Coordinates of C-alpha atoms in Angstrom, one line a residue:
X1 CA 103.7 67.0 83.4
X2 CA 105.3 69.6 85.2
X3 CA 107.6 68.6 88.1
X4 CA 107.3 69.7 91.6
X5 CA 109.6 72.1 91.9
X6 CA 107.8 73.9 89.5
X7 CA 104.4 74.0 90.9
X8 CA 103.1 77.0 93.0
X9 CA 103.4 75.9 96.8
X10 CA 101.0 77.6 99.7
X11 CA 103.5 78.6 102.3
X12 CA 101.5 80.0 104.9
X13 CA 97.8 81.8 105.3
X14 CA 97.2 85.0 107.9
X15 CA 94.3 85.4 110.0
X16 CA 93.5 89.0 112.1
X17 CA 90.8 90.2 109.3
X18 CA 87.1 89.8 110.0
X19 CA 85.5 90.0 106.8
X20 CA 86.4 89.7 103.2
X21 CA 89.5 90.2 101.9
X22 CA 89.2 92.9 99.1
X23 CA 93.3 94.2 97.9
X24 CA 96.3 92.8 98.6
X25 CA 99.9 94.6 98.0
X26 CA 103.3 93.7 98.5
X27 CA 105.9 95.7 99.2
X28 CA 108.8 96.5 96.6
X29 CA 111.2 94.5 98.8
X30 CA 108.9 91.7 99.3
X31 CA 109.3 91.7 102.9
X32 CA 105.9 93.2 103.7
X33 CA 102.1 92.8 102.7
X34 CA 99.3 95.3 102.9
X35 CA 95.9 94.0 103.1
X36 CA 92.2 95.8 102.8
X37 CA 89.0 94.2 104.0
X38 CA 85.2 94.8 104.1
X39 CA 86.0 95.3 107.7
X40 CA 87.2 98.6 107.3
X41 CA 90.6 97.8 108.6
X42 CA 94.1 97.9 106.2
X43 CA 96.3 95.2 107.6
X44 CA 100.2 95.2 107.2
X45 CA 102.1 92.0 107.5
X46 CA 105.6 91.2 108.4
X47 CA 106.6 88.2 106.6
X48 CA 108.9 87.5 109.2
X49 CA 108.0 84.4 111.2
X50 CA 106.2 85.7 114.5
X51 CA 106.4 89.3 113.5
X52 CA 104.2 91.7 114.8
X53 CA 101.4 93.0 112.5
X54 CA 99.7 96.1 112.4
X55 CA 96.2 97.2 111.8
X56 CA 95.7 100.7 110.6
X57 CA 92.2 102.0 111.5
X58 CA 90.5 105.0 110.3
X59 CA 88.1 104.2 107.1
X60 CA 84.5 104.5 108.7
X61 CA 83.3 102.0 105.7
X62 CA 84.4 99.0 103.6
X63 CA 88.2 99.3 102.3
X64 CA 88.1 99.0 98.6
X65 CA 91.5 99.1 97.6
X66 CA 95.5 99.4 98.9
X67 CA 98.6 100.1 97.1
X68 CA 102.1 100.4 98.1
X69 CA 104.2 103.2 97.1
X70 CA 107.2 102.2 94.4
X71 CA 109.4 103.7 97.1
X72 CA 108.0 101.6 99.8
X73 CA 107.0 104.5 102.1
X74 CA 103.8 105.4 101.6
X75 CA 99.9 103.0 101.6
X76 CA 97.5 104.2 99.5
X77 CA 93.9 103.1 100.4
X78 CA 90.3 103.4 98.7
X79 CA 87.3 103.5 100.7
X80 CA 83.5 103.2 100.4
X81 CA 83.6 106.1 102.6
X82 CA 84.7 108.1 99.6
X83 CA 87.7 108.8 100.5
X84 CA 91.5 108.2 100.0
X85 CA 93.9 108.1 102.4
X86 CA 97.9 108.1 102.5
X87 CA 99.5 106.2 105.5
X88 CA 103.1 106.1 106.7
X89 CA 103.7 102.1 106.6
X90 CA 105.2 101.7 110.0
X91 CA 104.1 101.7 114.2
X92 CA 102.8 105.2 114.2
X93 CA 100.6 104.8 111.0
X94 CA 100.3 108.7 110.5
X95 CA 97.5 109.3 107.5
X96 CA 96.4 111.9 105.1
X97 CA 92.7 112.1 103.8
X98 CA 91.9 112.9 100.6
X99 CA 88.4 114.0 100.0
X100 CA 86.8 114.7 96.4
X101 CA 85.1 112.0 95.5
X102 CA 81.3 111.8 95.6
X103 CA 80.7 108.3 95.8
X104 CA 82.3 105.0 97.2
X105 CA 86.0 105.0 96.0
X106 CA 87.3 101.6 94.2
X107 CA 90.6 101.7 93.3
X108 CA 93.9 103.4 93.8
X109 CA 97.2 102.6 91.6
X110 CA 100.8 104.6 91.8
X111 CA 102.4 106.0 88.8
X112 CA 105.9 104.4 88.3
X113 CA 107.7 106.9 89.7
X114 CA 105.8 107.4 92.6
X115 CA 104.5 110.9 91.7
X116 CA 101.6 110.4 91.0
X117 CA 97.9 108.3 92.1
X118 CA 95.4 107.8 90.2
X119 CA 91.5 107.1 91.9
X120 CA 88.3 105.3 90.3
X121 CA 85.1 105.9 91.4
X122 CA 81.2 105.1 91.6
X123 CA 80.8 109.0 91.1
X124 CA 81.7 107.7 87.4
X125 CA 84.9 109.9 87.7
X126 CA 88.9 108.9 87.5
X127 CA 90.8 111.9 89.7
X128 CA 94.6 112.4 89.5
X129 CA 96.6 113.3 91.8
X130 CA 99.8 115.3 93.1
X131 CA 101.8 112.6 95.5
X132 CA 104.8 115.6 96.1
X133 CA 102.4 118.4 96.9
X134 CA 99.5 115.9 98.2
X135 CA 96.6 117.9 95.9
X136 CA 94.1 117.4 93.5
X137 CA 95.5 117.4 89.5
X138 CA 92.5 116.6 87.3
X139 CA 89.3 114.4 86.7
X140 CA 89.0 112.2 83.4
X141 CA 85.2 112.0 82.5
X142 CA 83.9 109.6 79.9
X143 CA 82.4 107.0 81.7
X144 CA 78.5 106.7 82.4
X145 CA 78.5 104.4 85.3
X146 CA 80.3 103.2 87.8
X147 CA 84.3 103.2 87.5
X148 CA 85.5 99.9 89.3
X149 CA 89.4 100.6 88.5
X150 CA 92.0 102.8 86.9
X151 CA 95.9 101.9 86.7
X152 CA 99.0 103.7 85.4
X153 CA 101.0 102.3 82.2
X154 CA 104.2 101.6 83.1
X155 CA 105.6 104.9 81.5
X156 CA 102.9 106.5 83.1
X157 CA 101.7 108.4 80.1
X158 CA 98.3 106.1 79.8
X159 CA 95.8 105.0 82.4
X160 CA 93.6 102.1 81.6
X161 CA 90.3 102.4 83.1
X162 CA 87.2 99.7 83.3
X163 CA 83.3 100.7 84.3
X164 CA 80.2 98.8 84.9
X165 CA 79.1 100.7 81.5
X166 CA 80.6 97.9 79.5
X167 CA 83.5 99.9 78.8
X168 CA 87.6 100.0 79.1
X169 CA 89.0 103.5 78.3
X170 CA 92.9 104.3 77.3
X171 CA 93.2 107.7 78.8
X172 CA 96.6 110.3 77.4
X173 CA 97.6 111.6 80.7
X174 CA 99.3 114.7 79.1
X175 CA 95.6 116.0 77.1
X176 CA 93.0 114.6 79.6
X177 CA 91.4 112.9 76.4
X178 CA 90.5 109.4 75.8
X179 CA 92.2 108.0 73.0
X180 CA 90.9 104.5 72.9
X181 CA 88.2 102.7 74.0
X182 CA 87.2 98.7 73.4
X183 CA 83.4 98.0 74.5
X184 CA 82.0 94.6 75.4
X185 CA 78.0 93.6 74.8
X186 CA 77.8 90.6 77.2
X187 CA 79.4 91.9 80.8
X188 CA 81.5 94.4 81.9
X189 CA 85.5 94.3 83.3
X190 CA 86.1 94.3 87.2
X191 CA 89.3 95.0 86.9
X192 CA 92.1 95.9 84.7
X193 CA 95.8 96.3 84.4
X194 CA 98.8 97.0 81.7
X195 CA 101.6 94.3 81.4
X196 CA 104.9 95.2 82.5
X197 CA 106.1 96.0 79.1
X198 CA 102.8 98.4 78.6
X199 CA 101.6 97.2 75.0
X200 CA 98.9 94.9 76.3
X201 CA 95.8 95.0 78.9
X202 CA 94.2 91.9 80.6
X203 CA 90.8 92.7 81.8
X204 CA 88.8 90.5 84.2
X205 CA 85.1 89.9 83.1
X206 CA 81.7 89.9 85.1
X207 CA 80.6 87.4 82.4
X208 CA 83.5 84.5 83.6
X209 CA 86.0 85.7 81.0
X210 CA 89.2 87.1 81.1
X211 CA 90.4 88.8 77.7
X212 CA 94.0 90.2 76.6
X213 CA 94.4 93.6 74.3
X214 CA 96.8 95.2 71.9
X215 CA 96.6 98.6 72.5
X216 CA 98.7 99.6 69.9
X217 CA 96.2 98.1 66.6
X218 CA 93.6 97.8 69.4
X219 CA 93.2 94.1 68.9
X220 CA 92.3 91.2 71.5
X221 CA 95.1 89.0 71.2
X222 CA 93.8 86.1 73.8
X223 CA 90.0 85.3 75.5
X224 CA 90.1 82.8 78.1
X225 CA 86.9 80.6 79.6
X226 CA 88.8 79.0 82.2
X227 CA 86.0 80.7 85.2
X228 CA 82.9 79.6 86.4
X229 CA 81.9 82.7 88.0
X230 CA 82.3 86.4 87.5
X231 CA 86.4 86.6 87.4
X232 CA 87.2 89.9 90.0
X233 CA 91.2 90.2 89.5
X234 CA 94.1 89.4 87.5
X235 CA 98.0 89.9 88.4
X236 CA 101.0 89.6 85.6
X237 CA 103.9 88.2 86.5
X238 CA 107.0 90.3 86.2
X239 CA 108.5 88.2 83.4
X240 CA 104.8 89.0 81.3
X241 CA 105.0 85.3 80.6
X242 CA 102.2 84.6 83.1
X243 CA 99.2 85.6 84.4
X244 CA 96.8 84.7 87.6
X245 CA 93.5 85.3 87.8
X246 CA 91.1 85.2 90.6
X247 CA 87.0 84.1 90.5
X248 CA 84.0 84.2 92.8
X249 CA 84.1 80.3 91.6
X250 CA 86.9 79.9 94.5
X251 CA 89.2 79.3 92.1
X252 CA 92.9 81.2 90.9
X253 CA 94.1 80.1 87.8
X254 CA 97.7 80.4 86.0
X255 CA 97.6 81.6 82.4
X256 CA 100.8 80.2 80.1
X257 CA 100.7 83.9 77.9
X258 CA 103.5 82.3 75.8
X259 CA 101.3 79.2 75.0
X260 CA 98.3 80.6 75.5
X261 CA 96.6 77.8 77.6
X262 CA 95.6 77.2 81.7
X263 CA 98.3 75.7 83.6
X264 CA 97.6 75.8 87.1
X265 CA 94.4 75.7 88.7
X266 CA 94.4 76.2 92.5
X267 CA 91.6 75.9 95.3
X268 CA 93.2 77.5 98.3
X269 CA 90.2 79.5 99.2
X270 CA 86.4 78.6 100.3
X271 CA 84.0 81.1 99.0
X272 CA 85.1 83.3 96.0
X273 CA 88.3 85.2 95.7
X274 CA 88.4 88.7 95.7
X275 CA 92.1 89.7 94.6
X276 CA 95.5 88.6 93.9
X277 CA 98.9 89.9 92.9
X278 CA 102.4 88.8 92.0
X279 CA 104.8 90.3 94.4
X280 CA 107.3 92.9 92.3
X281 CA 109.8 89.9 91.4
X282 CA 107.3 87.7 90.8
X283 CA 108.8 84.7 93.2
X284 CA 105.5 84.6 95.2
X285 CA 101.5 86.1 95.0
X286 CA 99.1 86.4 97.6
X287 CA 95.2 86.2 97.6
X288 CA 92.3 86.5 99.6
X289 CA 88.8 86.7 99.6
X290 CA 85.5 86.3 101.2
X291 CA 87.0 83.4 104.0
X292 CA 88.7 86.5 105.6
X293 CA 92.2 84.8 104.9
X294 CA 95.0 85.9 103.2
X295 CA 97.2 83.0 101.2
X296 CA 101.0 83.7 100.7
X297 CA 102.3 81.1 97.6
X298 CA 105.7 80.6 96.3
X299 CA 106.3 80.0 92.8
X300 CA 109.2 78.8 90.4
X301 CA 108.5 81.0 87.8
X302 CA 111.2 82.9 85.7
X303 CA 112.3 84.8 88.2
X304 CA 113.7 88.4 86.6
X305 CA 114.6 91.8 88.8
X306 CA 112.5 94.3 88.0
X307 CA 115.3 96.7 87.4
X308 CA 117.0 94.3 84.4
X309 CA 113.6 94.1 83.2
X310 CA 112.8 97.6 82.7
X311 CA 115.7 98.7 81.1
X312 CA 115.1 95.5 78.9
X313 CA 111.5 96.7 78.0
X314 CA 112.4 100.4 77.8
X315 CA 112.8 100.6 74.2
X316 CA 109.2 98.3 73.9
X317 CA 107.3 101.6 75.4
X318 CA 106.5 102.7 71.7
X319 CA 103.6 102.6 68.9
X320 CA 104.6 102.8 65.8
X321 CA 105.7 98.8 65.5
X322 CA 103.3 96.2 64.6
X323 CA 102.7 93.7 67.5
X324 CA 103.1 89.7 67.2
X325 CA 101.8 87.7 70.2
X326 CA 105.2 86.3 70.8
X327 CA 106.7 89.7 70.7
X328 CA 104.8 91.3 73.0
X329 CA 106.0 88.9 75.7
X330 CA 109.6 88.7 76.3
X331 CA 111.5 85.4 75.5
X332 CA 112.8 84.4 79.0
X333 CA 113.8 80.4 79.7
X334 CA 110.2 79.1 79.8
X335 CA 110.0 75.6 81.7
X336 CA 106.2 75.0 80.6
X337 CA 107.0 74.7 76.7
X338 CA 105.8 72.0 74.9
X339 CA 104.3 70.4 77.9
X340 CA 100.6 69.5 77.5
X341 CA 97.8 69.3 80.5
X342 CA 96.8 71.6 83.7
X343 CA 97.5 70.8 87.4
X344 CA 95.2 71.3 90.0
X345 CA 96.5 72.4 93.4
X346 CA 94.7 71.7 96.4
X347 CA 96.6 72.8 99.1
X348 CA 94.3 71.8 101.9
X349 CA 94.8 68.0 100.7
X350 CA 98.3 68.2 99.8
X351 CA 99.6 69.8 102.4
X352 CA 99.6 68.5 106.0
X353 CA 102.2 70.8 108.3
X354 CA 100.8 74.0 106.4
X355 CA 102.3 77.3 108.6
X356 CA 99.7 79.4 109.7
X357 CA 100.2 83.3 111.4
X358 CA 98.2 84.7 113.1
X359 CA 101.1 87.4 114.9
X360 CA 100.7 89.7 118.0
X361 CA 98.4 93.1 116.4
X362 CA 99.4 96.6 116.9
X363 CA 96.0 98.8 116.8
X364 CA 97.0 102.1 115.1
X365 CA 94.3 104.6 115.3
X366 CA 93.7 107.9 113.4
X367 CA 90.3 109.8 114.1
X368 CA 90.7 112.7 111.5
X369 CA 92.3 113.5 108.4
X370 CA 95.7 115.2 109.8
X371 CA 98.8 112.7 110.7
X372 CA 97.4 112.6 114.5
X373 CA 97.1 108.9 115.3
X374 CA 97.2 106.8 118.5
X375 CA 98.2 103.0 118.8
X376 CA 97.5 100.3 121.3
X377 CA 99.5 97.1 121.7
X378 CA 97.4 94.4 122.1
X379 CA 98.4 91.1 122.1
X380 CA 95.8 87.7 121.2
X381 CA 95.4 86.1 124.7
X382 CA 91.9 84.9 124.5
X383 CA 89.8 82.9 121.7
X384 CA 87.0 85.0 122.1
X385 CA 88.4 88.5 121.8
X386 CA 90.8 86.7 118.8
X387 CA 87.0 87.0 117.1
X388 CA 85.6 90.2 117.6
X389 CA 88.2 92.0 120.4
X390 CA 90.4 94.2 117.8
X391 CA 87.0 95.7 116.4
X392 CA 87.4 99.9 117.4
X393 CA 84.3 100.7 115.5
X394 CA 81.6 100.7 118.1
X395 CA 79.5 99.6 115.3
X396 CA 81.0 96.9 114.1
X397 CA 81.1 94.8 117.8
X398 CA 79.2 91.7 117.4
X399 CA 77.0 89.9 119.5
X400 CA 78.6 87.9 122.5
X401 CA 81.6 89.9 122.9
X402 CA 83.5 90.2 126.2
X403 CA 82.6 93.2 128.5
X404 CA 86.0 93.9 128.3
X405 CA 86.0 94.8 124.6
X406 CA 82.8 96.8 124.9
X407 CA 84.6 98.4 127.3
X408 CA 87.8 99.7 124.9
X409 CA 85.1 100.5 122.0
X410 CA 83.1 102.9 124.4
X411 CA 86.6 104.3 125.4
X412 CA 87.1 105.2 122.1
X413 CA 83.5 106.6 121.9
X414 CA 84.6 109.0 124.3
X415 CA 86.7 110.7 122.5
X416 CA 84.2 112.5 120.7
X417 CA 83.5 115.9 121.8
X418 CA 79.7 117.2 123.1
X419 CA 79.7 118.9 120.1
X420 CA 79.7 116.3 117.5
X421 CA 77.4 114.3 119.7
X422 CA 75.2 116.9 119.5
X423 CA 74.9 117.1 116.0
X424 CA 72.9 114.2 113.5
X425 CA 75.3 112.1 111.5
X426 CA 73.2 112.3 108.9
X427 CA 73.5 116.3 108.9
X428 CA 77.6 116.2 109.6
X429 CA 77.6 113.9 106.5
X430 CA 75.7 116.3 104.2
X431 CA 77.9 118.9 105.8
X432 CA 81.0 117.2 104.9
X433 CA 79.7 115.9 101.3
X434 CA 79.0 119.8 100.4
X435 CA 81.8 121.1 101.6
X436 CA 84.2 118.7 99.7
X437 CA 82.4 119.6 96.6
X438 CA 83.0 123.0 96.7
X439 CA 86.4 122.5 97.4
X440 CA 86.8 120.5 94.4
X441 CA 85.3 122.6 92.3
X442 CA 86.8 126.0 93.3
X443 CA 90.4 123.5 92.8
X444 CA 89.3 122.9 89.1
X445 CA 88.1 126.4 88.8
X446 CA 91.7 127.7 89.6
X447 CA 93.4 125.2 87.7
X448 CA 91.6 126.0 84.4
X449 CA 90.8 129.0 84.7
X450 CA 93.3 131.6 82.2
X451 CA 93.9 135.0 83.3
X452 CA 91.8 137.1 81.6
X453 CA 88.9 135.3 82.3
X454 CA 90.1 135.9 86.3
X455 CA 90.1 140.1 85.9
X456 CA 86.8 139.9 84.4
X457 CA 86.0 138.4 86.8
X458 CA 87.1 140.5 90.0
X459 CA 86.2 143.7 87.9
X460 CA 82.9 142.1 88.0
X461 CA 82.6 141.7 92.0
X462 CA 84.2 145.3 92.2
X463 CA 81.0 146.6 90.0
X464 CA 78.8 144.5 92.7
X465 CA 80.7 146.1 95.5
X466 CA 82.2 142.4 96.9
X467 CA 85.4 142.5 98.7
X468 CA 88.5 140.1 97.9
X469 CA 89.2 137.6 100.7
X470 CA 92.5 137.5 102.0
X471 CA 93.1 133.8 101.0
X472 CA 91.9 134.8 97.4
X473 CA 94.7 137.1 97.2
X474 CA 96.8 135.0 98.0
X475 CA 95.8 132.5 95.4
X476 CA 95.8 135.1 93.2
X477 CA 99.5 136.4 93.9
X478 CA 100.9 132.3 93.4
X479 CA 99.0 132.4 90.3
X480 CA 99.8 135.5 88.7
X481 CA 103.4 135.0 89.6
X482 CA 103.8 131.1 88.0
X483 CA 104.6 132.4 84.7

């Protein structure tokens, strides 16, 4: 049996979202968490006793996904809107929109380096792109149904994708082409991820499971049961010794990699969980799901800097060597070897004096896709507005809330100009939805598009008598001029 310093601990819980928890992300100094919710709010926590926390508002739909930045400075965040935005992680919240999608977005994942993002989507689509120049790259196409999540290898030459068509995809970065692809009869992946050493994926299955690959001989090396539901979410530590896993079954679970057997099973939550994830030096993981809570849990694990770790692992980013299951995860001091059984963990009976947070919230507004935000310091003064007051989507206010808070919602309403009143949303949506899609596609045109297929094509529109636009020649001069 495992003693107790060992055993994962629930430190503290937050409260300020109302609705399900979808993504959490820590920080790369651990001293911040980003959360996403079906209440179309991003939430960043100070984990700082008492520390102010901020709610970035701007999604008009159900946030799918948020990532932090290797650097630290920038959010990334999905949305069923279809959009992506960047956000500046601090009071002012300044945010970017990224708009090429054609259906709900579900992930977002940084490249190592911080160059890059990569984007899954319902529009069956993965998109790339730019992080320096903040533009479109590419689109990966291959899947034929939904796309619930795409991540970077840790070299960033591969991305792993998963869809609802019972597929998970190795994609080469440098050719756009799929180079591997393991298919499943029974249910499809929710989510997906590399380990840190990138020779192995962990996929978590609709149909309870949770399964480990070889990419390099394309073999599944471990296939867990441990779930009694659909598992959504699985986090590696940084050691790749361990890995958690999170289930509609309200249940996370601690995987031994090295042993290959359950060791924790912990029931922190009420209803199922939606995500979880290791902070970068793997001393603590948070969760949430559909309570509305976030947990924050500290572990004993090996504990390993990142840095030391990668330059361990840099000369394990290769193909050509023949994998063994106790190879592919690095030999640290392992305190769970030759010990038999699982603990449970039930934190709401174990522990009395549990810390709760639920911190002073800054609102920080942003109404259009430029950097132009607005914030409003508000701070929890009355039970009833700590339900439903710090809702700024006029749609979203629920039933019984103070007149004061209608009030601030109908403020915000006001904003909007006679013009956009005047027009349907229904017709500004179509609008929108059409003009993104020619954007994206006159972006691809450019980008593949050589140069003798561009003068037969103006020599063409000189035939028809059709002018050159003045941004065209412009395009034109950057591109004829990159060689």
């Amino acid at each position: 049996m495992a003693s107790a310093l060992e055993d994962p601990v629930l430190e503290r819980y937050f409260k300020g979202h109302k609705a399900a928890i979808t993504s959490v992300s820590f920080s790369p100094n651990s001293k911040q968490l980003a959360t996403a919710s079906w209440d179309t709010f991003l939430m960043l926590w100070n984990l700082k006793p008492q520390a102010r926390a901020y709610r970035y508002v701007g999604h008009k739909d159900v946030v799918t996904s948020v990532q932090f930045s290797p650097q630290g400075n920038l959010l990334a965040s999905a949305s069923r809107d279809r959009t992506v935005r960047l956000w500046i992680p601090d009071k002012k919240g300044k945010s970017s929109e990224f708009k090429a999608h054609t259906a709900p977005v579900r992930s977002v994942d940084f490249s190592s380096d911080g160059q890059y993002l990569v984007t899954a989507s319902e529009d069956k689509s993965i998109k790339v792109w730019n992080m320096h120049r903040q533009r479109f790259l590419f689109s990966l196409y291959r899947h034929t149904h939904w796309v619930r999540c795409a991540k970077f290898s840790p070299d960033r030459r591969l991305i792993v994708s998963c869809s609802e068509d019972k597929t998970i995809k190795i994609w080469d970065t440098t050719n756009k082409q799929c180079v591997n692809n393991f298919s499943d009869s029974v249910g499809f992946a929710n989510f997906v991820d590399f380990n840190p050493s990138g020779t192995c994926i962990a996929s978590a299955g609709s149909d309870h499971t949770v399964k480990l690959w070889d990419i390099r001989v394309n073999k599944l090396l471990q296939h867990y049961q441990v779930h009694n539901c659909g598992v959504n979410c699985v986090s590696f530590h940084s050691s790749g010794n361990y890995l958690i896993t999170a289930s509609s079954d309200g249940m996370l679970k601690i995987l031994d990699l090295l042993e290959g057997r359950l060791i924790y099973t912990l029931q922190g939550h009420t209803g199922p969980v939606f995500t979880v994830s290791f902070s970068k030096g793997g001393e603590q993981f948070a969760s949430g799901g559909a309570d509305a809570q976030v947990l924050l849990w500290k572990t004993n694990f090996d504990e390993l800097h990142s840095k030391d770790f990668n330059k361990r692992n840099l000369k394990r980013l290769h193909f050509d060597s023949q994998p063994h299951l106790l190879d592919i995860y690095p030999r640290t001091p392992h305190s769970h070897e030759g010990k038999v059984g699982t603990i449970e963990i039930n934190p709401k009976l174990d522990i009395i004096d549990l810390q709760s947070s639920s911190p002073p919230v800054v609102d920080i507004l942003s109404f259009d896709s430029t950097t132009t935000t607005d914030t409003i310091d508000r701070t929890q003064t009355d039970k009833n507005e700590d339900v439903c007051g710090y809702f700024m989507n006029p749609s979203l206010i629920q039933p019984g809330c103070p007149p004061a808070v209608r009030k601030r919602t109908e403020d915000v309403s006001d904003l909007l100009t006679d013009s956009q009143r005047s027009i349907p949303l229904a017709l500004t949506d179509a609008l929108e939805h059409i003009m993104e899609q020619l954007n994206v596609l006159t972006q691809e045109c450019w980008a593949n598009c050589s140069k003798p297929c561009l003068v037969e094509k103006l020599e063409e529109r000189e035939r028809k008598g059709q002018g050159i636009k003045r941004e065209e020649k412009s395009r034109l001069f950057q591109f004829w001029s990159s060689d």
